[in-house]
Short mmCIF file of C-alpha atoms and ligand atoms in Angstrom, two decimals:
data_model
loop_
_atom_site.label_atom_id
_atom_site.label_comp_id
_atom_site.label_asym_id
_atom_site.label_seq_id
_atom_site.Cartn_x
_atom_site.Cartn_y
_atom_site.Cartn_z
CA MET A 25 87.62 -94.17 -110.90
CA PHE A 26 88.41 -91.22 -108.23
CA SER A 27 87.17 -87.92 -109.09
CA LEU A 28 86.34 -84.66 -107.15
CA HIS A 29 82.73 -83.16 -106.53
CA PRO A 30 83.30 -79.70 -108.40
CA PHE A 31 82.34 -77.60 -105.63
CA LEU A 32 84.45 -79.74 -103.26
CA ALA A 33 87.73 -79.73 -106.35
CA ALA A 34 86.95 -75.54 -106.10
CA VAL A 35 87.02 -75.75 -102.01
CA LEU A 36 90.06 -76.63 -102.59
CA LEU A 37 92.02 -75.10 -104.43
CA ILE A 38 91.25 -72.28 -103.12
CA ALA A 39 92.55 -73.72 -99.17
CA ALA A 40 95.39 -73.84 -101.29
CA LEU A 41 96.34 -70.70 -102.71
CA PRO A 42 97.49 -68.79 -99.29
CA ALA A 43 100.17 -71.28 -98.54
CA VAL A 44 101.43 -70.66 -102.62
CA VAL A 45 101.41 -67.48 -101.83
CA ILE A 46 103.62 -67.26 -98.77
CA ALA A 47 105.63 -70.00 -100.46
CA GLN A 48 106.23 -66.94 -103.60
CA GLY A 49 107.00 -64.54 -101.21
CA PRO A 50 110.12 -63.17 -99.04
CA PRO A 51 111.27 -65.81 -96.45
CA LEU A 52 109.16 -65.67 -92.90
CA ARG A 53 110.03 -63.91 -90.09
CA ARG A 54 111.21 -67.44 -87.55
CA ASP A 55 110.60 -67.29 -83.86
CA ILE A 56 113.83 -68.48 -83.50
CA GLY A 57 112.98 -71.14 -80.30
CA LYS A 58 110.91 -72.13 -82.84
CA TYR A 59 113.72 -73.40 -85.19
CA TYR A 60 115.88 -74.20 -81.74
CA ALA A 61 113.63 -77.15 -81.08
CA GLN A 62 113.12 -78.47 -85.36
CA ASN A 63 116.94 -78.18 -86.22
CA CYS A 64 119.22 -78.30 -83.04
CA GLU A 65 116.88 -79.71 -79.91
CA ALA A 66 117.62 -83.26 -81.50
CA CYS A 67 121.49 -83.26 -80.35
CA HIS A 68 121.01 -80.11 -77.72
CA GLY A 69 118.16 -81.15 -75.62
CA ARG A 70 114.95 -80.03 -75.23
CA ASN A 71 116.27 -77.42 -72.83
CA LEU A 72 119.05 -77.25 -73.51
CA GLN A 73 120.80 -79.24 -71.08
CA GLY A 74 122.49 -81.43 -73.50
CA GLY A 75 122.08 -85.32 -75.08
CA LEU A 76 123.74 -85.99 -78.02
CA ALA A 77 125.63 -82.74 -77.98
CA PRO A 78 127.23 -80.42 -75.42
CA SER A 79 125.18 -78.76 -72.36
CA LEU A 80 124.26 -75.03 -73.72
CA LEU A 81 123.62 -73.97 -70.12
CA ASP A 82 126.51 -75.06 -68.15
CA ASP A 83 128.70 -72.19 -69.22
CA GLN A 84 131.64 -75.07 -70.03
CA TRP A 85 132.00 -73.29 -73.87
CA THR A 86 134.79 -75.79 -75.77
CA HIS A 87 134.77 -72.13 -78.65
CA GLY A 88 135.02 -69.79 -76.51
CA SER A 89 132.41 -67.70 -74.33
CA SER A 90 131.49 -64.58 -76.21
CA ASP A 91 128.71 -63.90 -77.92
CA ASP A 92 130.56 -63.94 -81.67
CA ASP A 93 132.10 -67.19 -79.84
CA LEU A 94 129.20 -69.10 -80.85
CA ALA A 95 127.58 -66.60 -83.06
CA LYS A 96 131.06 -68.43 -85.03
CA ILE A 97 130.35 -72.22 -84.08
CA ILE A 98 126.37 -71.84 -85.18
CA ARG A 99 127.21 -69.52 -88.27
CA ASP A 100 129.87 -72.27 -89.61
CA GLY A 101 129.97 -75.67 -87.58
CA VAL A 102 132.58 -77.62 -85.90
CA PRO A 103 134.04 -79.95 -88.29
CA ASP A 104 132.80 -83.49 -87.78
CA ALA A 105 130.48 -82.39 -84.98
CA MET A 106 127.80 -79.47 -85.54
CA GLU A 107 126.94 -78.40 -89.81
CA GLY A 108 127.27 -74.26 -90.10
CA TYR A 109 123.91 -72.91 -90.36
CA LYS A 110 125.50 -70.20 -92.54
CA ASP A 111 123.37 -71.37 -95.56
CA GLU A 112 119.97 -72.17 -93.57
CA LEU A 113 120.08 -68.60 -90.82
CA SER A 114 120.49 -64.75 -91.34
CA GLU A 115 123.08 -63.01 -89.81
CA ALA A 116 120.25 -61.34 -87.72
CA GLU A 117 119.04 -64.78 -86.78
CA ILE A 118 122.42 -65.22 -85.82
CA ARG A 119 122.58 -63.00 -83.62
CA ALA A 120 119.28 -64.32 -82.06
CA MET A 121 120.07 -67.09 -81.47
CA VAL A 122 123.01 -66.22 -79.19
CA ILE A 123 120.51 -63.80 -77.63
CA PHE A 124 118.08 -66.84 -77.00
CA ILE A 125 121.17 -69.13 -75.74
CA ARG A 126 121.59 -66.81 -73.40
CA GLU A 127 118.86 -66.32 -72.10
CA ARG A 128 118.28 -69.73 -70.67
CA ARG A 129 121.25 -69.67 -69.51
CA ALA A 130 119.64 -66.91 -66.97
CA GLY A 131 115.61 -69.41 -66.83
CA PHE A 132 114.41 -65.52 -68.68
CA SER A 133 111.34 -67.11 -69.37
CA SER A 134 109.87 -68.55 -65.90
CA SER A 135 111.42 -65.04 -64.56
CA GLU A 136 108.07 -62.63 -65.27
CA ASN A 137 105.66 -65.20 -63.66
CA ARG A 138 107.68 -65.62 -60.22
CA PRO A 139 105.97 -65.57 -57.67
CA THR A 140 106.77 -62.14 -55.25
CA ARG A 141 107.67 -63.20 -51.43
CA THR A 142 106.72 -61.03 -48.78
CA LEU A 143 109.82 -58.87 -47.39
CA PRO A 144 112.75 -60.34 -45.07
CA GLY A 145 112.22 -59.88 -41.88
CA ASP A 146 115.68 -61.04 -41.06
CA PRO A 147 118.55 -58.94 -41.95
CA VAL A 148 119.44 -58.98 -45.41
CA GLN A 149 123.69 -59.93 -45.64
CA THR A 150 125.17 -58.36 -48.94
CA GLU A 151 128.75 -57.81 -50.05
CA GLU A 152 129.47 -54.86 -47.51
CA HIS A 153 126.15 -54.25 -45.86
CA ALA A 154 123.45 -55.64 -44.13
CA TYR A 155 119.99 -53.77 -44.43
CA ARG A 156 116.68 -54.58 -43.36
CA VAL A 157 113.14 -53.45 -45.33
CA GLU A 158 110.91 -51.46 -43.96
CA ILE A 159 107.70 -50.10 -45.14
CA VAL A 160 107.27 -46.68 -46.21
CA ALA A 161 103.69 -46.61 -47.82
CA ASP A 162 101.86 -50.06 -48.64
CA ARG A 163 98.54 -51.26 -50.61
CA LEU A 164 99.03 -48.61 -53.62
CA SER A 165 98.26 -48.33 -57.42
CA THR A 166 101.23 -48.16 -59.20
CA PRO A 167 104.03 -45.94 -57.62
CA TRP A 168 106.31 -44.77 -60.37
CA GLY A 169 108.51 -41.79 -59.48
CA MET A 170 109.92 -40.12 -56.14
CA THR A 171 111.73 -37.75 -55.32
CA PHE A 172 112.58 -35.40 -51.85
CA LEU A 173 111.90 -31.42 -51.14
CA PRO A 174 114.54 -30.01 -49.17
CA ASP A 175 112.70 -30.58 -46.32
CA GLY A 176 112.84 -34.41 -45.78
CA ARG A 177 108.96 -34.81 -47.67
CA MET A 178 108.75 -37.47 -50.06
CA LEU A 179 106.92 -36.59 -53.08
CA PHE A 180 106.02 -39.86 -55.61
CA THR A 181 103.53 -40.82 -58.14
CA GLU A 182 100.58 -43.32 -58.66
CA LYS A 183 100.37 -44.38 -62.72
CA SER A 184 96.56 -43.70 -62.20
CA GLY A 185 97.16 -39.77 -62.19
CA GLU A 186 98.06 -39.25 -57.78
CA LEU A 187 100.26 -36.94 -55.94
CA ARG A 188 101.20 -38.24 -52.88
CA VAL A 189 102.74 -37.36 -50.03
CA VAL A 190 105.32 -39.17 -47.05
CA GLU A 191 106.22 -36.66 -44.47
CA ASN A 192 107.18 -37.73 -40.83
CA GLY A 193 107.51 -41.57 -42.74
CA GLN A 194 103.27 -41.09 -42.66
CA LEU A 195 101.39 -41.37 -45.82
CA ALA A 196 99.20 -38.49 -45.96
CA PRO A 197 96.04 -40.30 -46.86
CA ALA A 198 94.50 -37.38 -49.24
CA PRO A 199 96.91 -36.74 -52.76
CA ILE A 200 97.36 -33.32 -53.42
CA ARG A 201 94.44 -31.85 -55.17
CA GLY A 202 94.00 -30.18 -59.03
CA THR A 203 97.42 -32.02 -60.31
CA PRO A 204 96.64 -32.36 -64.61
CA ALA A 205 94.21 -35.08 -65.61
CA VAL A 206 96.12 -37.94 -67.57
CA ARG A 207 95.89 -40.36 -69.74
CA ASP A 208 96.40 -43.75 -67.37
CA SER A 209 96.51 -46.10 -70.12
CA GLY A 210 99.40 -49.38 -71.12
CA GLN A 211 102.42 -47.59 -69.64
CA GLY A 212 101.51 -44.12 -69.33
CA GLY A 213 99.98 -42.34 -66.94
CA LEU A 214 101.36 -40.20 -64.56
CA MET A 215 104.86 -40.72 -64.26
CA GLU A 216 107.93 -38.56 -63.03
CA VAL A 217 107.98 -36.04 -60.50
CA ALA A 218 110.80 -33.56 -59.89
CA VAL A 219 112.01 -31.02 -57.64
CA HIS A 220 113.33 -27.82 -58.91
CA PRO A 221 117.53 -27.18 -57.84
CA ARG A 222 116.36 -24.36 -56.07
CA TYR A 223 113.04 -25.10 -54.76
CA ALA A 224 113.67 -23.36 -51.15
CA GLU A 225 114.03 -20.70 -53.35
CA ASN A 226 110.94 -20.60 -55.67
CA GLY A 227 108.85 -24.33 -54.57
CA TRP A 228 108.78 -25.25 -58.62
CA VAL A 229 107.37 -29.31 -58.32
CA TYR A 230 107.77 -30.63 -62.18
CA LEU A 231 105.70 -33.83 -63.09
CA ALA A 232 105.82 -35.58 -66.23
CA PHE A 233 102.64 -37.27 -67.72
CA SER A 234 100.65 -38.44 -70.77
CA ASP A 235 99.08 -35.90 -71.08
CA PRO A 236 95.28 -37.25 -72.57
CA ALA A 237 93.86 -35.52 -75.86
CA THR A 238 91.19 -35.82 -78.88
CA ARG A 239 92.33 -35.76 -82.62
CA ASP A 240 89.50 -36.13 -84.97
CA GLY A 241 86.95 -37.32 -82.54
CA GLN A 242 89.94 -39.97 -81.06
CA GLY A 243 91.44 -40.22 -77.50
CA VAL A 244 95.81 -39.24 -78.48
CA SER A 245 98.11 -38.54 -75.60
CA LEU A 246 102.10 -37.75 -75.50
CA THR A 247 104.66 -37.14 -73.14
CA LYS A 248 103.54 -33.13 -71.02
CA ILE A 249 105.70 -31.81 -68.64
CA VAL A 250 104.13 -29.47 -66.41
CA ARG A 251 105.40 -27.21 -63.28
CA GLY A 252 103.55 -26.28 -60.42
CA LYS A 253 103.59 -25.09 -56.26
CA LEU A 254 102.12 -26.97 -52.95
CA ARG A 255 99.72 -25.08 -51.49
CA ASP A 256 98.05 -26.29 -48.15
CA GLY A 257 97.98 -30.07 -49.90
CA ALA A 258 96.89 -28.24 -53.67
CA TRP A 259 98.83 -27.55 -56.87
CA VAL A 260 98.88 -24.31 -57.99
CA GLU A 261 100.21 -21.90 -60.53
CA GLN A 262 101.14 -24.30 -63.03
CA GLU A 263 102.49 -23.44 -66.37
CA THR A 264 103.51 -26.38 -69.28
CA ILE A 265 107.15 -26.71 -69.63
CA TRP A 266 106.83 -29.05 -72.34
CA GLN A 267 103.98 -29.80 -75.22
CA ALA A 268 104.83 -31.06 -78.15
CA PRO A 269 101.78 -29.89 -80.97
CA LEU A 270 98.90 -31.70 -81.76
CA GLU A 271 99.77 -33.57 -84.47
CA PHE A 272 103.26 -35.75 -82.68
CA TYR A 273 100.51 -37.36 -80.35
CA ARG A 274 99.52 -40.76 -80.58
CA PRO A 275 96.39 -43.08 -80.01
CA GLY A 276 95.12 -44.27 -77.17
CA GLY A 277 97.48 -45.86 -74.47
CA GLY A 278 100.42 -47.36 -75.60
CA VAL A 279 103.95 -48.42 -74.78
CA HIS A 280 107.27 -46.51 -73.89
CA PHE A 281 106.81 -43.31 -72.59
CA GLY A 282 110.50 -42.54 -70.69
CA CYS A 283 109.11 -39.62 -68.96
CA ARG A 284 112.45 -39.26 -66.47
CA ILE A 285 113.60 -35.57 -65.34
CA VAL A 286 116.97 -34.29 -64.39
CA PHE A 287 118.27 -31.76 -63.46
CA ASP A 288 122.07 -31.03 -63.82
CA ARG A 289 124.71 -29.21 -62.35
CA ASP A 290 124.16 -25.72 -64.70
CA GLY A 291 120.39 -26.11 -64.33
CA TYR A 292 119.42 -27.58 -67.75
CA LEU A 293 115.87 -29.85 -67.15
CA PHE A 294 116.75 -32.99 -68.96
CA PHE A 295 113.82 -34.98 -69.56
CA SER A 296 113.38 -39.07 -71.81
CA HIS A 297 110.84 -39.31 -73.77
CA GLY A 298 110.20 -43.27 -75.12
CA GLU A 299 109.85 -44.52 -79.01
CA ARG A 300 106.30 -44.94 -78.53
CA GLY A 301 106.60 -48.46 -79.77
CA ARG A 302 107.08 -46.46 -83.09
CA GLN A 303 110.77 -48.10 -83.44
CA ASP A 304 112.20 -46.58 -86.69
CA ASP A 305 110.48 -42.38 -85.66
CA ALA A 306 113.62 -43.17 -82.73
CA GLN A 307 116.38 -42.44 -86.20
CA ASN A 308 113.96 -39.29 -86.75
CA ARG A 309 114.70 -35.60 -85.27
CA LYS A 310 111.18 -34.22 -86.83
CA LEU A 311 109.79 -36.28 -84.55
CA PRO A 312 109.65 -36.29 -80.72
CA ASN A 313 109.98 -39.58 -79.24
CA GLY A 314 112.48 -41.79 -79.13
CA LYS A 315 115.00 -39.02 -77.19
CA ILE A 316 116.64 -37.85 -74.61
CA HIS A 317 115.35 -33.39 -74.74
CA ARG A 318 117.26 -30.75 -72.97
CA ILE A 319 115.40 -27.27 -71.59
CA HIS A 320 115.54 -24.13 -69.50
CA ASP A 321 113.42 -24.92 -66.35
CA ASP A 322 110.77 -22.41 -67.48
CA GLY A 323 111.12 -24.61 -70.68
CA ARG A 324 112.64 -22.41 -73.51
CA ILE A 325 115.24 -23.95 -75.55
CA PRO A 326 119.16 -23.24 -75.02
CA ALA A 327 120.37 -21.33 -78.38
CA ASP A 328 123.19 -24.48 -78.61
CA ASN A 329 120.89 -27.13 -78.31
CA PRO A 330 122.68 -30.04 -81.12
CA PHE A 331 119.17 -29.75 -83.41
CA ALA A 332 118.26 -26.47 -82.54
CA ASN A 333 119.28 -24.94 -86.33
CA GLU A 334 118.76 -27.79 -88.03
CA PRO A 335 114.75 -27.10 -90.40
CA GLY A 336 112.09 -29.12 -89.37
CA ALA A 337 114.10 -30.77 -86.13
CA PHE A 338 112.59 -30.64 -82.89
CA ALA A 339 114.96 -27.73 -81.33
CA SER A 340 114.75 -29.33 -77.96
CA ILE A 341 116.92 -33.01 -78.67
CA TRP A 342 119.46 -33.45 -77.17
CA THR A 343 120.15 -37.14 -78.32
CA TYR A 344 118.19 -39.82 -80.91
CA GLY A 345 118.17 -43.07 -80.71
CA ASN A 346 116.66 -43.54 -77.72
CA ARG A 347 113.87 -46.49 -77.21
CA ASN A 348 112.59 -46.51 -74.38
CA PRO A 349 114.92 -44.53 -71.50
CA GLN A 350 112.88 -45.81 -68.04
CA GLY A 351 116.15 -43.78 -66.01
CA LEU A 352 117.76 -40.51 -66.19
CA ALA A 353 120.65 -40.30 -63.35
CA LEU A 354 123.43 -37.66 -62.91
CA ASP A 355 126.52 -39.07 -61.77
CA PRO A 356 128.13 -36.86 -58.24
CA ARG A 357 131.82 -37.12 -59.43
CA THR A 358 132.10 -36.45 -63.07
CA GLY A 359 127.92 -34.16 -63.23
CA LEU A 360 127.78 -36.65 -66.19
CA LEU A 361 124.50 -37.90 -67.18
CA TRP A 362 123.57 -41.71 -67.00
CA GLU A 363 120.42 -43.16 -68.49
CA SER A 364 118.62 -47.16 -68.65
CA GLU A 365 117.44 -47.98 -71.38
CA HIS A 366 114.43 -50.63 -71.50
CA GLY A 367 115.72 -52.46 -74.78
CA PRO A 368 113.01 -55.08 -76.54
CA ARG A 369 113.80 -59.16 -75.57
CA GLY A 370 117.75 -59.28 -75.30
CA GLY A 371 119.90 -55.15 -75.02
CA ASP A 372 118.63 -53.18 -71.97
CA GLU A 373 121.20 -50.44 -71.89
CA LEU A 374 122.79 -48.87 -69.55
CA ASN A 375 123.66 -45.46 -71.92
CA LEU A 376 126.48 -42.17 -70.87
CA ILE A 377 124.69 -39.46 -72.88
CA ARG A 378 126.42 -37.50 -74.98
CA ARG A 379 125.43 -34.49 -76.53
CA GLY A 380 123.58 -34.66 -79.90
CA ALA A 381 124.75 -38.66 -80.01
CA ASN A 382 123.53 -41.11 -82.02
CA TYR A 383 121.96 -44.42 -79.45
CA GLY A 384 121.15 -46.34 -82.49
CA TRP A 385 117.71 -47.70 -81.53
CA PRO A 386 116.53 -49.49 -84.25
CA VAL A 387 119.11 -49.78 -86.49
CA VAL A 388 121.98 -51.25 -83.83
CA THR A 389 120.72 -53.91 -79.92
CA PHE A 390 122.03 -56.78 -78.62
CA GLY A 391 118.11 -57.56 -78.52
CA MET A 392 115.78 -59.27 -81.00
CA ASN A 393 112.03 -59.10 -80.87
CA TYR A 394 109.56 -59.95 -78.36
CA ASN A 395 108.07 -62.86 -80.33
CA GLY A 396 111.77 -64.08 -81.29
CA THR A 397 112.34 -63.27 -84.37
CA PRO A 398 115.85 -61.30 -84.89
CA ILE A 399 115.78 -57.17 -86.01
CA THR A 400 119.32 -56.98 -86.52
CA PRO A 401 122.69 -58.74 -87.24
CA LEU A 402 124.43 -54.83 -86.07
CA THR A 403 125.47 -54.36 -81.74
CA GLY A 404 127.69 -51.68 -83.56
CA ARG A 405 128.27 -49.32 -86.48
CA GLU A 406 130.17 -46.14 -87.11
CA GLY A 407 128.41 -43.06 -85.82
CA ILE A 408 125.94 -44.63 -83.48
CA GLU A 409 127.45 -44.77 -79.45
CA PRO A 410 127.58 -48.07 -78.13
CA PRO A 411 126.01 -48.27 -74.49
CA VAL A 412 128.58 -48.25 -71.76
CA SER A 413 127.46 -52.06 -70.53
CA HIS A 414 124.09 -54.10 -71.46
CA TRP A 415 121.75 -56.58 -70.21
CA THR A 416 121.42 -59.59 -72.47
CA PRO A 417 118.86 -61.68 -71.16
CA SER A 418 117.17 -58.42 -70.40
CA ILE A 419 116.42 -57.70 -66.70
CA ALA A 420 114.01 -54.39 -67.77
CA VAL A 421 115.22 -52.35 -66.88
CA CYS A 422 113.48 -49.46 -65.13
CA GLY A 423 115.26 -46.16 -63.32
CA ILE A 424 118.42 -45.47 -61.24
CA ASP A 425 119.87 -43.62 -59.27
CA PHE A 426 123.37 -43.06 -57.50
CA TYR A 427 123.49 -43.55 -54.10
CA THR A 428 124.92 -40.29 -52.57
CA GLY A 429 123.90 -41.03 -49.04
CA ASP A 430 126.37 -41.69 -45.84
CA ALA A 431 124.09 -44.85 -44.04
CA PHE A 432 125.62 -47.11 -46.36
CA PRO A 433 129.85 -46.17 -46.89
CA LYS A 434 130.76 -48.82 -49.21
CA TRP A 435 127.72 -47.55 -51.35
CA LYS A 436 128.49 -44.51 -52.10
CA ASN A 437 129.01 -42.96 -55.51
CA ASN A 438 127.03 -46.68 -56.42
CA LEU A 439 125.00 -46.29 -59.66
CA LEU A 440 121.31 -48.18 -58.14
CA VAL A 441 118.80 -49.56 -61.37
CA THR A 442 115.80 -51.03 -61.24
CA ALA A 443 114.41 -54.00 -63.03
CA LEU A 444 110.87 -55.44 -63.31
CA ALA A 445 110.46 -58.32 -65.24
CA GLN A 446 113.79 -59.98 -63.13
CA GLN A 447 112.25 -58.11 -60.62
CA GLU A 448 115.69 -56.64 -59.11
CA LEU A 449 117.58 -53.59 -56.66
CA ARG A 450 121.20 -53.94 -58.48
CA ARG A 451 124.58 -52.64 -56.89
CA VAL A 452 126.03 -50.95 -60.68
CA VAL A 453 129.91 -50.15 -60.06
CA ILE A 454 131.06 -47.67 -61.83
CA GLU A 455 134.88 -46.63 -62.37
CA ASP A 456 136.78 -44.10 -64.78
CA ASN A 457 132.92 -44.14 -66.87
CA LYS A 458 133.26 -48.09 -66.81
CA VAL A 459 131.42 -50.46 -65.31
CA THR A 460 133.65 -52.34 -62.89
CA ARG A 461 130.78 -54.83 -61.32
CA GLN A 462 127.48 -55.84 -60.21
CA GLU A 463 125.59 -57.30 -57.37
CA VAL A 464 121.83 -57.79 -57.00
CA LEU A 465 120.64 -56.45 -53.66
CA VAL A 466 116.76 -57.34 -54.17
CA LYS A 467 115.27 -59.74 -55.32
CA ASP A 468 112.30 -60.72 -55.92
CA LEU A 469 109.70 -58.32 -53.84
CA GLY A 470 107.79 -56.71 -56.65
CA ARG A 471 108.84 -55.37 -59.58
CA VAL A 472 111.14 -52.54 -59.14
CA ARG A 473 110.34 -49.19 -60.55
CA ASP A 474 112.28 -46.56 -59.12
CA VAL A 475 114.61 -45.88 -56.72
CA GLN A 476 116.21 -42.77 -54.56
CA THR A 477 118.18 -42.05 -52.02
CA GLY A 478 116.98 -40.57 -48.66
CA PRO A 479 118.11 -37.58 -47.15
CA ASP A 480 118.65 -40.35 -44.34
CA GLY A 481 120.68 -42.96 -46.18
CA ALA A 482 117.91 -45.29 -46.55
CA ILE A 483 116.67 -46.60 -49.86
CA TYR A 484 114.04 -45.61 -51.00
CA VAL A 485 112.23 -48.37 -53.37
CA ALA A 486 108.90 -48.19 -55.47
CA LEU A 487 107.83 -51.34 -56.08
CA ASN A 488 105.21 -52.33 -58.45
CA GLN A 489 102.54 -55.60 -57.39
CA PRO A 490 102.53 -55.67 -54.42
CA ASP A 491 102.67 -51.72 -55.22
CA ARG A 492 104.49 -50.20 -52.08
CA ILE A 493 107.19 -48.89 -51.23
CA VAL A 494 110.04 -50.37 -48.80
CA ARG A 495 113.61 -48.48 -47.84
CA LEU A 496 116.28 -50.31 -47.27
CA VAL A 497 118.29 -49.03 -43.59
CA PRO A 498 121.39 -50.34 -42.65
CA VAL A 499 121.98 -52.79 -39.96
CA LYS A 500 125.05 -52.26 -37.38
C1 LIG B 6 123.94 -83.15 -84.54
C2 LIG B 6 123.78 -82.77 -84.12
C3 LIG B 6 124.18 -80.47 -83.27
C4 LIG B 6 122.86 -80.17 -84.19
C5 LIG B 6 121.81 -80.70 -85.15
C6 LIG B 6 123.73 -79.09 -83.88
N1 LIG B 6 124.80 -79.12 -83.00
FE1 LIG B 6 125.42 -77.63 -82.06
N2 LIG B 6 127.20 -79.04 -81.51
C7 LIG B 6 127.34 -80.52 -81.49
C8 LIG B 6 128.28 -81.61 -81.39
C9 LIG B 6 129.00 -82.43 -81.04
C10 LIG B 6 128.98 -79.85 -80.99
C11 LIG B 6 130.43 -79.77 -79.77
C12 LIG B 6 131.10 -79.60 -81.02
C13 LIG B 6 132.87 -80.06 -79.82
O1 LIG B 6 133.12 -78.86 -79.43
O2 LIG B 6 133.76 -80.51 -80.48
C14 LIG B 6 127.80 -78.92 -80.42
C15 LIG B 6 128.63 -77.34 -80.41
C16 LIG B 6 127.87 -76.22 -80.07
C17 LIG B 6 128.13 -75.55 -79.66
C18 LIG B 6 129.58 -74.72 -79.29
C19 LIG B 6 129.47 -75.37 -77.65
C20 LIG B 6 130.62 -74.92 -76.46
O3 LIG B 6 131.73 -75.63 -75.85
O4 LIG B 6 131.17 -74.29 -77.64
C21 LIG B 6 127.24 -74.43 -79.86
C22 LIG B 6 127.12 -72.78 -79.37
C23 LIG B 6 125.78 -74.82 -80.72
N3 LIG B 6 126.69 -75.96 -80.39
C24 LIG B 6 124.88 -74.35 -81.30
C25 LIG B 6 123.48 -75.45 -82.13
C26 LIG B 6 122.70 -74.77 -82.58
C27 LIG B 6 121.90 -73.11 -81.82
C28 LIG B 6 122.25 -75.80 -83.01
C29 LIG B 6 121.31 -75.46 -83.93
C30 LIG B 6 121.12 -73.92 -85.05
C31 LIG B 6 123.52 -76.51 -82.92
N4 LIG B 6 123.89 -76.60 -82.11
C32 LIG B 6 123.03 -77.83 -83.74
C33 LIG B 6 125.95 -80.83 -82.15
C34 LIG B 6 124.71 -80.38 -82.71
#
């Protein structure tokens, strides 16, 4: 007869317990890639290349090519060919599956590991212009933000905390002395540098960074904005322009700082503040993170800000529901403010920033979680400002700038868009506030962090890994 030793039986019982608890709890959040492997792969192939059923990679769609068309087939199936999955998958999971199929089509999963190439020696021909790549500054430490002074000097930041100068094409060996201490940790550090629109009169330079502080013995940080002046290689006359009370600071380094600064035509200072990895905070106007803010150049808060009179709200908030706004730029034709927002997996956004609007994160998004679990089936909703355009799969969108130079005349007023993971510089044509065309100008030279039009009309590009600044110059 078979019998268990009592001790062994107790161990088995305990070992079995968690499984019982899970089976009775709420359904687990599933990785949609694993779900594909278990349920779709047998027909559509391990790599979606097809087999018993058609390929999902060849852009040949019998039932329509839009996200909604794909979702409908997955939900309802095809008579006599494929069962529908509406009883198996939630709407959010069906959305995640659509993103998964788009990602695979774009080769998303391999892009993070793509080796970085050496710079092309020969001219690169694009649709409208040919360019050459020149190195401006090399062997840097994560260059992050760039700007130009009216006298032609370039200022740029390194995330580790350095503010540096390029003068007459030469990188000054020593960084500017006396800039503020930063918390260089996670995605934070010294980030943006911007110049006052009337710099020639007042000499103000602005910095945005992760401000290191201590609360209850614990290291905390949050975005802070200061301005100061450059004198004999030193940072002087510093003033704090924007800072949240200590209670709002977040532990350690962390993610999603945002941190771009742009002045509009009326001289208001706009800056972006990421949600610091706390997605629900983006909808809460009592918190500073996950927002675009508007202040005066000296830090005063404009009385006509949309939530200035809302009890408890941060009066500097201009828009909310923003995830990780890594790019801000003013359209030279209209004066309107554009924002690029680094999404989750899928759903990188290009937004037109409108007073008081809610940009939806995390209530609506075109993306899913990095681990393949869905966030929401909603890609749009009443009262939420939709993106003008979105990149799904993500390109990991970062800094943006309108091209305002004369060296590449056919690119005038095009939006230059950078991408970290996809290692791209894109040219995005915007007409009547809509994206009408996109072209990848630069590919695989490293993660592209920021882009600026130089006073010489060249396009300055900040690369990470390898960490350098290059410029694109025209080839006749
Ligand atoms: C039993 C085999 C089978 C399984 C399992 C299966 N499919 Fe299909 N699927 C098919 C066939 C066959 C078609 C083509 C139907 C037709 O066009 O007549 C198809 C069509 C599709 C299409 C539309 C293709 C087009 O050209 O428009 C999509 C999208 C799709 N499947 C996704 C999935 C996903 C996602 C899963 C898993 C959740 C899945 N399928 C599981 C057999 C299968």
